[in-house]
Every structure is written in C-alpha cells, then in structure tokens.
Short mmCIF file of C-alpha atoms and ligand atoms in Angstrom, two decimals:
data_model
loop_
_atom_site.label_atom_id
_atom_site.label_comp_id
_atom_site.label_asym_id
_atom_site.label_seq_id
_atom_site.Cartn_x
_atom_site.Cartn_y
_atom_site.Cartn_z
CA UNK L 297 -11.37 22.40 26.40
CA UNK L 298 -8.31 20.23 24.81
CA UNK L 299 -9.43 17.73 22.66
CA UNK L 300 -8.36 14.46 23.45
CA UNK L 301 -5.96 12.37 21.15
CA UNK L 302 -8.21 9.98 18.73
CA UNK L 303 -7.68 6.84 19.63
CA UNK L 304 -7.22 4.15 17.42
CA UNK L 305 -7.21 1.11 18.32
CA UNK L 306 -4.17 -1.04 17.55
CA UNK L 307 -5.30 -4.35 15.82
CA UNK L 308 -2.63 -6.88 14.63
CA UNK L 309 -4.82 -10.28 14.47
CA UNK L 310 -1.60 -11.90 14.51
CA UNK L 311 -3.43 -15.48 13.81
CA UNK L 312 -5.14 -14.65 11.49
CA UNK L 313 -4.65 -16.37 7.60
CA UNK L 314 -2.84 -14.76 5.20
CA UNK L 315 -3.90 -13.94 1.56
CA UNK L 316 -1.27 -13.04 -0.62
CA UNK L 317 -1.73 -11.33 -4.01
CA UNK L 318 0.55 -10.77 -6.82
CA UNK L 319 0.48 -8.42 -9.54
CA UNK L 320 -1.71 -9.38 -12.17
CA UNK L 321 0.24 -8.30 -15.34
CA UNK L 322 2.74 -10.83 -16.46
CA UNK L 323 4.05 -8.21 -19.57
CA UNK L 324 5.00 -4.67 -19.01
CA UNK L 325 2.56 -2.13 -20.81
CA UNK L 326 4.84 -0.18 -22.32
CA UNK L 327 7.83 -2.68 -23.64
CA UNK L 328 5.78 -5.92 -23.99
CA UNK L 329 8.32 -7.51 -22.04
CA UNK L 330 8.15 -10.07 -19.01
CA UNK L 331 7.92 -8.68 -15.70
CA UNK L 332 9.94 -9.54 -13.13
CA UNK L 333 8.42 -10.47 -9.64
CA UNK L 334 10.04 -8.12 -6.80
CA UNK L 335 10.63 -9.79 -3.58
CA UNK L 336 9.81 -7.36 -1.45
CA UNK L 337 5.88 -6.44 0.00
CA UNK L 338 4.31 -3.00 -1.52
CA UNK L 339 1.44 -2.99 0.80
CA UNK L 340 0.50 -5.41 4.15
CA UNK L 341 -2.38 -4.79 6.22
CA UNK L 342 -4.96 -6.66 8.45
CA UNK L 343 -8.42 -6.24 6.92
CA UNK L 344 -11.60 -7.29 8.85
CA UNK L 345 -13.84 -9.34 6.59
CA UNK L 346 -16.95 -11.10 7.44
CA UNK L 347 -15.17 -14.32 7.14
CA UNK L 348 -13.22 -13.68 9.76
CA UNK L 349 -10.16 -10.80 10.10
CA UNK L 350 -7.24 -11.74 7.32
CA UNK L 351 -3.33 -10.26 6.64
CA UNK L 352 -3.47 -9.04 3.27
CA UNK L 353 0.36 -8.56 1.32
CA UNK L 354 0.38 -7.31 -2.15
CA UNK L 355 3.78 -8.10 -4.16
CA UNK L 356 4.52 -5.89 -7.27
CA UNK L 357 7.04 -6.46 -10.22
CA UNK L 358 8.98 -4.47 -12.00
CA UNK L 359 10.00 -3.78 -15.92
CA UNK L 360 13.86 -4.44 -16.10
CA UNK L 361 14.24 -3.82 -20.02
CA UNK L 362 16.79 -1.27 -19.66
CA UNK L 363 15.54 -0.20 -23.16
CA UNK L 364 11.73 0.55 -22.28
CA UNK L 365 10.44 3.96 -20.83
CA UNK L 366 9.01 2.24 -18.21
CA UNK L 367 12.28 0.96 -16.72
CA UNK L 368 12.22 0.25 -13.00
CA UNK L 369 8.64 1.10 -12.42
CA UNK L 370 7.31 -1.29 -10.08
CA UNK L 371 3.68 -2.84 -11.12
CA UNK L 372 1.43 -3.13 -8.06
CA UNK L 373 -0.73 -6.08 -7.16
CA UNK L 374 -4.27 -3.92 -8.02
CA UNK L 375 -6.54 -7.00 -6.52
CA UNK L 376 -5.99 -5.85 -3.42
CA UNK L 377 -8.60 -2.96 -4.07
CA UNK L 378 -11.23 -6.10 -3.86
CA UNK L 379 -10.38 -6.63 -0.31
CA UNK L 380 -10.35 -3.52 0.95
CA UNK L 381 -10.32 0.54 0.17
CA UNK L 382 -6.73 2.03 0.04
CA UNK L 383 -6.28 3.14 3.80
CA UNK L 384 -9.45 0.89 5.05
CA UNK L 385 -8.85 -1.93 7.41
CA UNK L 386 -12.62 -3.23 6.67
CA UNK L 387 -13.51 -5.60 4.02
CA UNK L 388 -15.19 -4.61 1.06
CA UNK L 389 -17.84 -7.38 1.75
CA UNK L 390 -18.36 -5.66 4.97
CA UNK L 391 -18.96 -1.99 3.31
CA UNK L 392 -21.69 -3.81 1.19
CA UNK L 393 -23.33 -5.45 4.06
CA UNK L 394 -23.53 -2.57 5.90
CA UNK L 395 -24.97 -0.66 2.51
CA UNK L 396 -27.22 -3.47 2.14
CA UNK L 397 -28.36 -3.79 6.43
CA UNK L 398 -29.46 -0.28 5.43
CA UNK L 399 -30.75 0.25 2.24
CA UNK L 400 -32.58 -2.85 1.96
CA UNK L 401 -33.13 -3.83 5.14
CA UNK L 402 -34.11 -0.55 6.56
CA UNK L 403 -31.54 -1.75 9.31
CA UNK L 404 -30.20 1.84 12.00
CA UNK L 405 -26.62 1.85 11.47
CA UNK L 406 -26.53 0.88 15.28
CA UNK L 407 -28.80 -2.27 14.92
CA UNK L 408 -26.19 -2.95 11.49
CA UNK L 409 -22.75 -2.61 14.47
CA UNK L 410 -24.25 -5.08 16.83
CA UNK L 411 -24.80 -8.04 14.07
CA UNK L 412 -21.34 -6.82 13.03
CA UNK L 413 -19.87 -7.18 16.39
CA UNK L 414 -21.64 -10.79 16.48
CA UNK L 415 -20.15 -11.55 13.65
CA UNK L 416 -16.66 -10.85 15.31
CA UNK L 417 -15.95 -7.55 13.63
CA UNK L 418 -14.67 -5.04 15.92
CA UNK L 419 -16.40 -1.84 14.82
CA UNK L 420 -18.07 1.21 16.11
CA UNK L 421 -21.06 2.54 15.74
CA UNK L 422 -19.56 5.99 14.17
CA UNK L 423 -17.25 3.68 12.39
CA UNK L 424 -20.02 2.11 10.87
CA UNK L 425 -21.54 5.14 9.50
CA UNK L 426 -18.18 6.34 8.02
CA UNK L 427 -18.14 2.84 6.29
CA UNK L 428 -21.43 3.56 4.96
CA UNK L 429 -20.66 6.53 3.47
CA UNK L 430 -17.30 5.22 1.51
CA UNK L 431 -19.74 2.89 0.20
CA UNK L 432 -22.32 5.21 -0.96
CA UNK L 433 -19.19 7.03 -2.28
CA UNK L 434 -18.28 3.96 -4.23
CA UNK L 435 -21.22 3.38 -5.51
CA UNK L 436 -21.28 6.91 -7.05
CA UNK L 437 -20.59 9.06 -10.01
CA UNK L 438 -17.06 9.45 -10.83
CA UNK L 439 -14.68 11.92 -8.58
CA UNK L 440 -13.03 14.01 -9.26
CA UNK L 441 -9.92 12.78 -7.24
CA UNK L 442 -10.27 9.74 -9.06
CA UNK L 443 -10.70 11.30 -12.66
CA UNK L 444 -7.60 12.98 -11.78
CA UNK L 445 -5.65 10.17 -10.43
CA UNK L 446 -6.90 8.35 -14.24
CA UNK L 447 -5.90 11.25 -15.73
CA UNK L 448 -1.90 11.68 -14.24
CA UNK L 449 -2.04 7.34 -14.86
CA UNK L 450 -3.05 7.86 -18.64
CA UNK L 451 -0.20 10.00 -19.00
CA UNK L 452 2.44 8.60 -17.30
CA UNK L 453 1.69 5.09 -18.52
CA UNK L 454 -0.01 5.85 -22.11
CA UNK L 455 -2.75 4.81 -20.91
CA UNK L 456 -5.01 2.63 -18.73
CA UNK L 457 -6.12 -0.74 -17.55
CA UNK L 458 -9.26 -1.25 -16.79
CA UNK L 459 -10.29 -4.71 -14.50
CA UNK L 460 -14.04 -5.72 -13.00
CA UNK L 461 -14.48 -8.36 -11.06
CA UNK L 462 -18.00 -9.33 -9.37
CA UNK L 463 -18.07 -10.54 -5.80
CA UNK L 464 -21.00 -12.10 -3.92
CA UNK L 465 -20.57 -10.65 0.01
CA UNK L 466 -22.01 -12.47 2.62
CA UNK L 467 -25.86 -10.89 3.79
CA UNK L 468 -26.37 -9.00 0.60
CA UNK L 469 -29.17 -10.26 -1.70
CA UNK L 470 -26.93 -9.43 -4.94
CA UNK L 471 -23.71 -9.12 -6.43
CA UNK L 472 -21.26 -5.88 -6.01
CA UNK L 473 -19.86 -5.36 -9.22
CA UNK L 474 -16.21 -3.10 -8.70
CA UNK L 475 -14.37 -1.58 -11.84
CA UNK L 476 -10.98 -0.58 -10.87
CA UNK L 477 -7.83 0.83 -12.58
CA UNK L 478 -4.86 -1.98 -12.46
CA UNK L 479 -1.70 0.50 -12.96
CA UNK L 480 -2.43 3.10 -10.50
CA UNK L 481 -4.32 0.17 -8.18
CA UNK L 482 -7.59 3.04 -8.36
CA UNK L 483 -10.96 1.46 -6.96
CA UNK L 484 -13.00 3.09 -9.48
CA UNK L 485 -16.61 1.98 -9.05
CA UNK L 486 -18.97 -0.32 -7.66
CA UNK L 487 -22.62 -1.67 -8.66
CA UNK L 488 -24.99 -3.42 -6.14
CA UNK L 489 -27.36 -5.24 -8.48
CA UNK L 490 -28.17 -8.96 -9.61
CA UNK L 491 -26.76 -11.26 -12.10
CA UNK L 492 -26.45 -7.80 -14.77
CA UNK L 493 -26.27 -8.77 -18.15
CA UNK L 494 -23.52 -7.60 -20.80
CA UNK L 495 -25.74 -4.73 -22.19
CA UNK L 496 -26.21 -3.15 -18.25
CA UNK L 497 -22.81 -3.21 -17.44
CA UNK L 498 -22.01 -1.61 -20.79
CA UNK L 499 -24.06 1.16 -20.02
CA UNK L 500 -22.59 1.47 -16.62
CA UNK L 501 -19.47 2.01 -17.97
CA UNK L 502 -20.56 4.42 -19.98
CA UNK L 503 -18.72 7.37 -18.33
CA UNK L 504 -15.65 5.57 -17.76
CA UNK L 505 -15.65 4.93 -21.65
CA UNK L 506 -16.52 8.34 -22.13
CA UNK L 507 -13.41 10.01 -20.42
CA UNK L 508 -11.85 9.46 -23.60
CA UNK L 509 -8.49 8.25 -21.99
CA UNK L 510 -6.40 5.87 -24.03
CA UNK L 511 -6.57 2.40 -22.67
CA UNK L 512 -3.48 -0.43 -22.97
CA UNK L 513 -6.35 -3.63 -21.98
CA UNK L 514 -8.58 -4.82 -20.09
CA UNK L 515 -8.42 -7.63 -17.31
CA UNK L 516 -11.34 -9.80 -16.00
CA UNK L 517 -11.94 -13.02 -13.98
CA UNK L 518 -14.00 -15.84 -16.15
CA UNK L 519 -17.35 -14.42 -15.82
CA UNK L 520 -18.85 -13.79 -19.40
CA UNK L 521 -20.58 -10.77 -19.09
CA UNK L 522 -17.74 -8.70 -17.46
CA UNK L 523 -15.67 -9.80 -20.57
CA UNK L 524 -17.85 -9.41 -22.68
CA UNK L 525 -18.72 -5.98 -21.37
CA UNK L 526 -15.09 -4.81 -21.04
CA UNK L 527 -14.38 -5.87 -25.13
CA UNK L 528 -17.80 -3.57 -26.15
CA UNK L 529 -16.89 -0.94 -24.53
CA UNK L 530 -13.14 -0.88 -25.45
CA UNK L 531 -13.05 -2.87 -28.36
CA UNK L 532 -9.39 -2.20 -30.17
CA UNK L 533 -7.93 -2.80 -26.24
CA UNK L 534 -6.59 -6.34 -25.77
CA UNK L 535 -8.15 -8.41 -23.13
CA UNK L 536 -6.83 -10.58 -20.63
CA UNK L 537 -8.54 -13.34 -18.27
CA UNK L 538 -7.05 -12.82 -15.32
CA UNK L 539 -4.82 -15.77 -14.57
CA UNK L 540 -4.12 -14.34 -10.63
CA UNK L 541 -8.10 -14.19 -9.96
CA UNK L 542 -7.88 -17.45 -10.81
CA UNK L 543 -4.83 -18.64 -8.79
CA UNK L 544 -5.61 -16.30 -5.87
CA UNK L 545 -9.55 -18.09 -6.00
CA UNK L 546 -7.45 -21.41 -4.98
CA UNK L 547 -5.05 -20.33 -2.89
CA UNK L 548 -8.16 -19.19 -0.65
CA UNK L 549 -9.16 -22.31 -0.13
CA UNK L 550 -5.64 -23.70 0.65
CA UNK L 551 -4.89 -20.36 3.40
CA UNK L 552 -6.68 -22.29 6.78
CA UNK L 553 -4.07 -25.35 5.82
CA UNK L 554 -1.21 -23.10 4.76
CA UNK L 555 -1.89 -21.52 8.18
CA UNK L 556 -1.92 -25.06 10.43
CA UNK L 557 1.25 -25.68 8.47
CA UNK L 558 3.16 -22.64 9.59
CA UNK L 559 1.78 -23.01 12.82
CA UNK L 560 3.53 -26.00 12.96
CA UNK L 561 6.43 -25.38 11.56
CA UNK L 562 7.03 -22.82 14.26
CA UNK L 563 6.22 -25.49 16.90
CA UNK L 564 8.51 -27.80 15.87
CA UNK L 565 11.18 -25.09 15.16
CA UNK L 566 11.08 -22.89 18.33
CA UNK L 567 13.41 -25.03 20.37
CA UNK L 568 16.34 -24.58 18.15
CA UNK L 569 18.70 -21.99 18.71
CA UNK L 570 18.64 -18.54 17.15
CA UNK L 571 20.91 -18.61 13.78
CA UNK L 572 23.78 -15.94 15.97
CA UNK L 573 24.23 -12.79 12.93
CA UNK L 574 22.13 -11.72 9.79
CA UNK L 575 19.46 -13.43 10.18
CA UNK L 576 16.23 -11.76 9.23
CA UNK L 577 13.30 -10.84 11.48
CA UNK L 578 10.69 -13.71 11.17
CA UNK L 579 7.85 -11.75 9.42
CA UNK L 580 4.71 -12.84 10.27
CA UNK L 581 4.09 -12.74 6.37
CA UNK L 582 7.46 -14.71 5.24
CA UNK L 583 6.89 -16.90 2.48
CA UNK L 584 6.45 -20.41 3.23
CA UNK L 585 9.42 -22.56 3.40
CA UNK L 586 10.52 -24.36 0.85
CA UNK L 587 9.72 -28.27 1.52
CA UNK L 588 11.88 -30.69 -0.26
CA UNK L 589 11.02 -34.03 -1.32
ZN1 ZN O 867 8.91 -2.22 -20.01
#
C-alpha cells in the first residue's frame, strides 16, 4: 500500500507578537573589533509557547575589519536556542512541561496533549511524544553530533563561547538550566533542577570543560551562580553579562503594546494608496516605523 504524504500542518499565527533577538556579541572574537548589525533576518519562525504562539526573528552581524580572519562572517543571534530547538516550532517551556507532566507528574503523554491543547497549543499526541524525547535528549550526555559541531566551531573560530541562561517554564516545579554554544548557535545542554548552587552547576559542566576545546568567553544573564559557575570552570576566558538578555527581558514586556501599535498603524494606513514601483513587501516582521517627535 502507498504511503500517504505526511501532512504537516501549515501554521502562520499571523497575530501573534513578535520577539525579536539580536546577536549578543557586540566585538568580533577574532579582531576585537565592533560588529556591525546586518539588516537582514537569519532565522524567522512561529514557535508555540505556553504563553501563547509568538514570531521569533533572529538578526546577526557581521565583522567588516577587512584586516581580521574573520571578515564577513556573519554572527548569529544564539538566544534564539532558548525559545526553541533548531528546526522545532514548540517552545522550550513547552518541552519541559511536557518532561515535567511526565516525569513528575506521572502524567500519559495523552493526558499531557489534552492540557496542552487547553492551553491553546496545537499538538498531537505522537507529536507530544517526539517532544518528549528531544527533551530527554537535551537533558542528556553530550552527542556526538554536537561534540562534533563544537569541534568544526573551535576550529574555525579558535575557539568557543559558552552562554547559560536559567528559565522558569510555566507547570514545572523547577528551573531548566540550558548551556549553549553562542558562535555556532548549538543548544548544548539542559538541567531540570532547583535554585542549583555555583558548585552543582560546576560539576555539571564538567564534561563540557573537559572537551578540552579552547574557549574565547563566556556570556550569562545576571544570575550569580551561572556567572559564577561559567568563571570556575573557564577561568582565563573573559566573561560577559549579557547586555541582550537583558534588553530582550524588556522588550517582552513591551511586545503586546508594540503589537496594538502596529495593528494600528496598519488601520490607519490601509486606505492610502499603494506606493506604484519598488516598494517592498510588507513583512509581517518589518521593523517598527520610525515615529518622529
Ligand atoms: Zn573580526
């Protein structure tokens, strides 16, 4: 018998708000110069989170010292990785919940895709158990994929930055800890635990410490332990708070007003004529305008 084409559904959430992330190094690695921001998108994507489904754009920037070896590589925004997997349309809070529905819980993965589907998450109840595995994948030893992907990044780079950041997702009772790699944007680990203290997470890291790969610095948000955690373990590697955790954290709670404005905007817009040649496609993710005075 023929099997059928998969079907996928096509989901565009068109309304939903949109979270926009830049790349997190203002320097380039290699030259030490500033980076300039690129205008155009590396990566957009609608990602279901339990907040509600959002349209995720990463920006990148690029080293334009004609002088440095890293001329013209484009530097991706890596905090994407903390929304979603590469290639996943499902939050990362949502691959925790669904590890936690089941772990903890003792929750069947289809009792886990109804309280999903309440929660206004279009899912599956296969779907869900795929999810559950990338998480238990996440959660585990190191890959070899991954290794490898380190590995080529070491070289071509001189070496590596490593970045944790700890979120709290909704319906978990802890935090998910997530180490990832900033140059080649690599989701690296997680850690479902409580509050862990500086000497726990050192010892998680032990095997990332012990790949022996050179490392350019490491990035955190403002959370002392990470930091703290990040300097022990790579001690002669520079570290950096990370100023776009920071900015991004606001501009969060500014995206449901940012949205109303746009919405707006296109109101009060839609009646005028077309602008007759070049003008660009209205991207659903087009920067804001520019208001003046
Ligand atoms: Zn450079």
């Amino acid at each position: 018998m023929e099997k059928g084409r998969r079907h996928r559904p096509h989901r565009r959430f068109e309304n939903a708000p949109r979270l926009l992330l830049e790349c997190e190094l203002s320097l380039c690695p290699s030259c030490g110069e500033k980076l300039k921001p690129r205008r155009a998108w590396h990566m957009r994507k609608s990602v279901q989170t339990l907040k509600g489904p959002l349209r995720v754009a990463g920006k990148s920037k690029e080293c334009v010292n004609p002088s440095c070896a890293q001329h013209g590589r484009h530097y991706y925004a890596s905090r994407v990785s903390l929304i979603s997997l590469p290639n996943s349309t499902y939050g990362l809070d949502v691959l925790a919940f669904i590890g936690w529905q089941h772990e903890h819980e003792h929750k069947q993965l289809v009792e886990i895709q109804r309280e999903l589907n309440r929660r206004g998450i279009l899912v599956n109840e296969r779907n869900v158990g795929r999810l559950y595995r990338q998480f238990l994948g996440l959660l585990g030893a190191v890959k070899e994929p991954v290794q490898q992907v380190l590995e080529v990044t070491a070289t071509k780079q001189g070496g590596l930055i490593w970045a944790m950041d700890a979120l709290q997702p909704e319906g978990c009772g802890t935090l998910l800890y997530v180490l990832y790699e900033v140059l080649s944007g690599t989701p690296v680990a997680a850690l479902q635990t409580e509050h862990s203290t500086t000497a726990e997470l050192v010892d998680w890291l032990k095997p990332y410490r012990e790949m022996h790969l050179p490392v350019l610095g490491t990035l955190s948000d403002g959370e002392e332990a990470i930091g703290l955690a990040l300097k022990t373990c790579w001690p002669t590697a520079p570290h950096q708070r990370c100023q776009s955790h920071f900015l991004s954290n606001l501009a969060e709670a500014v995206l449901p007003y940012d949205d109303e404005l746009r919405k707006n905007l296109r109101q009060d817009l839609g009646g005028l004529p077309a602008v007759p040649e070049h003008s660009v496609g209205a991207s659903p993710l087009c920067q804001p305008p520019e208001i003046q005075g």
